[in-house]
N, CA, C and O atoms as a DFTB+ gen file, in Angstrom:
268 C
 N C O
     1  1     111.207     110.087     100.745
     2  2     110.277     109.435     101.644
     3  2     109.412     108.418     100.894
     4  3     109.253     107.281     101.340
     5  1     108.767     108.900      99.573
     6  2     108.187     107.977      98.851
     7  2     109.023     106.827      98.748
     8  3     108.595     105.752      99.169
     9  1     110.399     106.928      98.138
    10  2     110.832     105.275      98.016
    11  2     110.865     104.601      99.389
    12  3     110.672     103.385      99.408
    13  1     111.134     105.382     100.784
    14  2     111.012     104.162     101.335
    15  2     109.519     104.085     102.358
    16  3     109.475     103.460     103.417
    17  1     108.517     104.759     101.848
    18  2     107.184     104.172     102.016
    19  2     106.971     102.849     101.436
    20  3     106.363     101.943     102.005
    21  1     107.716     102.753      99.809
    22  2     107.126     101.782      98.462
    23  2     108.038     101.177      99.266
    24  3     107.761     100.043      98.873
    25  1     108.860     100.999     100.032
    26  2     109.625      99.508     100.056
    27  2     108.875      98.841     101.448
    28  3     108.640      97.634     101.494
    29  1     108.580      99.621     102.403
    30  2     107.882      99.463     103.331
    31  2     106.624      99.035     102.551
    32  3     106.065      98.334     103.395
    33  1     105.975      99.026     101.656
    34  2     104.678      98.451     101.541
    35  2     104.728      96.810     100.702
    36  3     104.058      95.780     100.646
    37  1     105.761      97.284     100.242
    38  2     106.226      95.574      99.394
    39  2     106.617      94.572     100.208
    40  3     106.575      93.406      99.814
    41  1     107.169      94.998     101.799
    42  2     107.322      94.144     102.414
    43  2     105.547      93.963     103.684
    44  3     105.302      93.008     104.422
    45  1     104.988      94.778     103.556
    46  2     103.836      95.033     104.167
    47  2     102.753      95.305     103.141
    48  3     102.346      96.442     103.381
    49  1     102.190      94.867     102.259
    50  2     101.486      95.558     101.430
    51  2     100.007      96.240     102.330
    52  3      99.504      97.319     102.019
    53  1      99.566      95.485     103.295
    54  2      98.331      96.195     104.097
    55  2      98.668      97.104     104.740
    56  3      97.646      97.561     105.252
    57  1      99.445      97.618     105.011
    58  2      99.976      98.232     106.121
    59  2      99.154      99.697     106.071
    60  3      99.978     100.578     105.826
    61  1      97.905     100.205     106.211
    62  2      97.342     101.298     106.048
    63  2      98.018     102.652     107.014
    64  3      97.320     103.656     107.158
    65  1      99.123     102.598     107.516
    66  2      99.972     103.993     108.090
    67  2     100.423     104.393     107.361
    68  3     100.543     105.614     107.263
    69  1     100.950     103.434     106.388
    70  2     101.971     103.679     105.437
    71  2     101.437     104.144     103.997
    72  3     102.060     104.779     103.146
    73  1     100.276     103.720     103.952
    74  2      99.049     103.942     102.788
    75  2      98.907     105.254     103.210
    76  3      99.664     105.972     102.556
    77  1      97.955     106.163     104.408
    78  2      98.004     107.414     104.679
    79  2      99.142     108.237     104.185
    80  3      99.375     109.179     103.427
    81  1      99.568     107.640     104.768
    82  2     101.570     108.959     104.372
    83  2     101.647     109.189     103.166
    84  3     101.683     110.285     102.607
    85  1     101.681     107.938     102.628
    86  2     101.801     108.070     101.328
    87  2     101.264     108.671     100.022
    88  3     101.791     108.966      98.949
    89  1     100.042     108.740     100.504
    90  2      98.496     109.517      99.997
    91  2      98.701     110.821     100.287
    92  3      98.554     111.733      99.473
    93  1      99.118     110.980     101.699
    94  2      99.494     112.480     102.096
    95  2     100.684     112.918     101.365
    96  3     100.780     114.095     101.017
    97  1     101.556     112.101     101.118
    98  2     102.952     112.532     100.253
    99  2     102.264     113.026      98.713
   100  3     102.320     114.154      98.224
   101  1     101.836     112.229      98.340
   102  2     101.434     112.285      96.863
   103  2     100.172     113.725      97.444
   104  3     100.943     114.664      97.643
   105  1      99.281     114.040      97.641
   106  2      98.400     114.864      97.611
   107  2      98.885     116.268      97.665
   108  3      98.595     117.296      97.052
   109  1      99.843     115.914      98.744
   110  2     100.672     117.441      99.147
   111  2     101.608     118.153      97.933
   112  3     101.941     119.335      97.861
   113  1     101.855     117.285      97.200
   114  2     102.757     117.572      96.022
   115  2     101.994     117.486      94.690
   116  3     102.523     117.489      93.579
   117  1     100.697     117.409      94.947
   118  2     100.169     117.262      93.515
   119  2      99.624     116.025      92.896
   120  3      98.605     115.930      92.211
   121  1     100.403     115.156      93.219
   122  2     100.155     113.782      92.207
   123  2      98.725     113.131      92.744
   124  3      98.899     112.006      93.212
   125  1      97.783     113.447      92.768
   126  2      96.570     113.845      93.027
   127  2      95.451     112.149      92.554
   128  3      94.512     111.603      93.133
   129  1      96.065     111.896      91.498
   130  2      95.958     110.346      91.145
   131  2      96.291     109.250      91.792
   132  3      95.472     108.398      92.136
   133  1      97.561     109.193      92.012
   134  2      98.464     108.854      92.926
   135  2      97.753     108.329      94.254
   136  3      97.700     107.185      94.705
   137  1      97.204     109.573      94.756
   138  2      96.977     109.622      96.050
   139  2      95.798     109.281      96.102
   140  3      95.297     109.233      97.225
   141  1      95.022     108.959      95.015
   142  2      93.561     108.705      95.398
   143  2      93.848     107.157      94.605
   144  3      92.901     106.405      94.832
   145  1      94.754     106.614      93.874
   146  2      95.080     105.099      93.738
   147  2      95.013     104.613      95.822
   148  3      94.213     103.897      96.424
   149  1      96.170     105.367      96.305
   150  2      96.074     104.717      97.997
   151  2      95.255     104.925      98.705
   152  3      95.225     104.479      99.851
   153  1      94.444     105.610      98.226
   154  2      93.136     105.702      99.181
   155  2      92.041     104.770      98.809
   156  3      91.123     104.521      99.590
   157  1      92.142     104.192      97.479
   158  2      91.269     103.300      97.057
   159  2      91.716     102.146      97.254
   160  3      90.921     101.224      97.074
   161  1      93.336     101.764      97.750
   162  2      93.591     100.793      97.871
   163  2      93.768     100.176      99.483
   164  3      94.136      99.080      99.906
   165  1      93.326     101.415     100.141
   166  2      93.266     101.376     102.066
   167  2      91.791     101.140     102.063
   168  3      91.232     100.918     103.137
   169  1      91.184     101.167     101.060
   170  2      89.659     101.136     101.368
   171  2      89.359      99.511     100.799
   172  3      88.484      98.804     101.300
   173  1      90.182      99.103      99.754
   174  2      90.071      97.131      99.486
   175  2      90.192      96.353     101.052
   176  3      89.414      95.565     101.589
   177  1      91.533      96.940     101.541
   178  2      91.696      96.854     102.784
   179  2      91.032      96.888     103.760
   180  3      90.869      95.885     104.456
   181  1      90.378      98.312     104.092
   182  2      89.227      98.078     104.918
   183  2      88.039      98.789     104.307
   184  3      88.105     100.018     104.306
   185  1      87.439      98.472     104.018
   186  2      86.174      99.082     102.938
   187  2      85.090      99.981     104.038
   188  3      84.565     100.851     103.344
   189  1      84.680     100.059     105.194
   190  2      84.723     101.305     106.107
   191  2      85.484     101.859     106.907
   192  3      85.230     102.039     108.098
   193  1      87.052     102.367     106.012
   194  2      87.711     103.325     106.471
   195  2      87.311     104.838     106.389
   196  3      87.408     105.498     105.355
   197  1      86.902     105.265     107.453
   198  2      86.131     106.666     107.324
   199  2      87.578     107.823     106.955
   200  3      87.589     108.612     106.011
   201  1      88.276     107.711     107.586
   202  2      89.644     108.459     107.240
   203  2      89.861     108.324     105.706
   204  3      90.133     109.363     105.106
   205  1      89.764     107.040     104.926
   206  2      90.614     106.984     103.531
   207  2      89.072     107.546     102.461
   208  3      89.155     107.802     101.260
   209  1      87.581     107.638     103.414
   210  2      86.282     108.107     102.273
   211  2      86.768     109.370     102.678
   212  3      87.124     110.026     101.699
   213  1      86.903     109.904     103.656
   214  2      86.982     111.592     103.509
   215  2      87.949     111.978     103.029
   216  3      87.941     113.200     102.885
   217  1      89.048     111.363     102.612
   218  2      90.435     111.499     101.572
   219  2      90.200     111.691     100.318
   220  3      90.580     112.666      99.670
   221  1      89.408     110.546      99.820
   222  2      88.953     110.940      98.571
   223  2      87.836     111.574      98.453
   224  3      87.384     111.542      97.308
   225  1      86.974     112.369      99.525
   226  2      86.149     112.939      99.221
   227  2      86.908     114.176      98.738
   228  3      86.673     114.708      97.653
   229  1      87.907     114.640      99.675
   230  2      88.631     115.794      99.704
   231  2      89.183     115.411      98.315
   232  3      89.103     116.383      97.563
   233  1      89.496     114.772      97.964
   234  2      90.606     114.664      96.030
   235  2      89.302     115.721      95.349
   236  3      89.328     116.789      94.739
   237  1      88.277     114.866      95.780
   238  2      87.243     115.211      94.471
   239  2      86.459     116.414      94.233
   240  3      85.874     116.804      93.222
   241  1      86.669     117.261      96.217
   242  2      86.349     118.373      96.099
   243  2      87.615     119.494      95.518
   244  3      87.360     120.625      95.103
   245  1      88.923     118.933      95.591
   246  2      90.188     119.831      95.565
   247  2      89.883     119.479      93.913
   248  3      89.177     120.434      93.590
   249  1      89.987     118.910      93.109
   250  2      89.827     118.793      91.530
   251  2      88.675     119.637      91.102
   252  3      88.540     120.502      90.236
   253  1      88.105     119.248      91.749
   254  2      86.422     120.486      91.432
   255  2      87.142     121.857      91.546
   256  3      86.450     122.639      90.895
   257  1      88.002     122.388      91.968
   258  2      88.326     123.664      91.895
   259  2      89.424     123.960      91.146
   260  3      89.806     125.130      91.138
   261  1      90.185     122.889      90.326
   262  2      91.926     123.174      89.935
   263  2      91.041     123.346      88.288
   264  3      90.227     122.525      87.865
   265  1      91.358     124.288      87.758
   266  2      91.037     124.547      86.128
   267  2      91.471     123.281      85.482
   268  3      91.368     123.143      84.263
């Protein structure tokens, strides 16, 4: 699914549905960086996206708890 999110965004780079998923792909599996790179990059996009601040609010509370 990730590769064809990344090809969907190279031909769309704004495309913030595809930014979500993708954030959700990466979060759900760990890559936790990853997923807070697309949330910072849905927020260049729209800088009061309330959906992509409570995304990374959630990264920063889920890291606060991983040893």
């Amino acid at each position: 699914a990730l590769y064809f999110f990344g090809q969907a965004l190279s031909i769309d780079p704004e495309n913030i549905d595809i930014r979500f998923k993708t954030a959700s792909i990466y979060q759900k599996t760990g890559y936790f960086y990853m997923a807070k790179v697309e949330y910072q990059d849905i927020l260049v996009i729209d800088p009061e996206n309330k959906i992509a601040k409570k995304g990374l609010d959630g990264l920063k509370n889920l890291q606060k708890t991983i040893p």
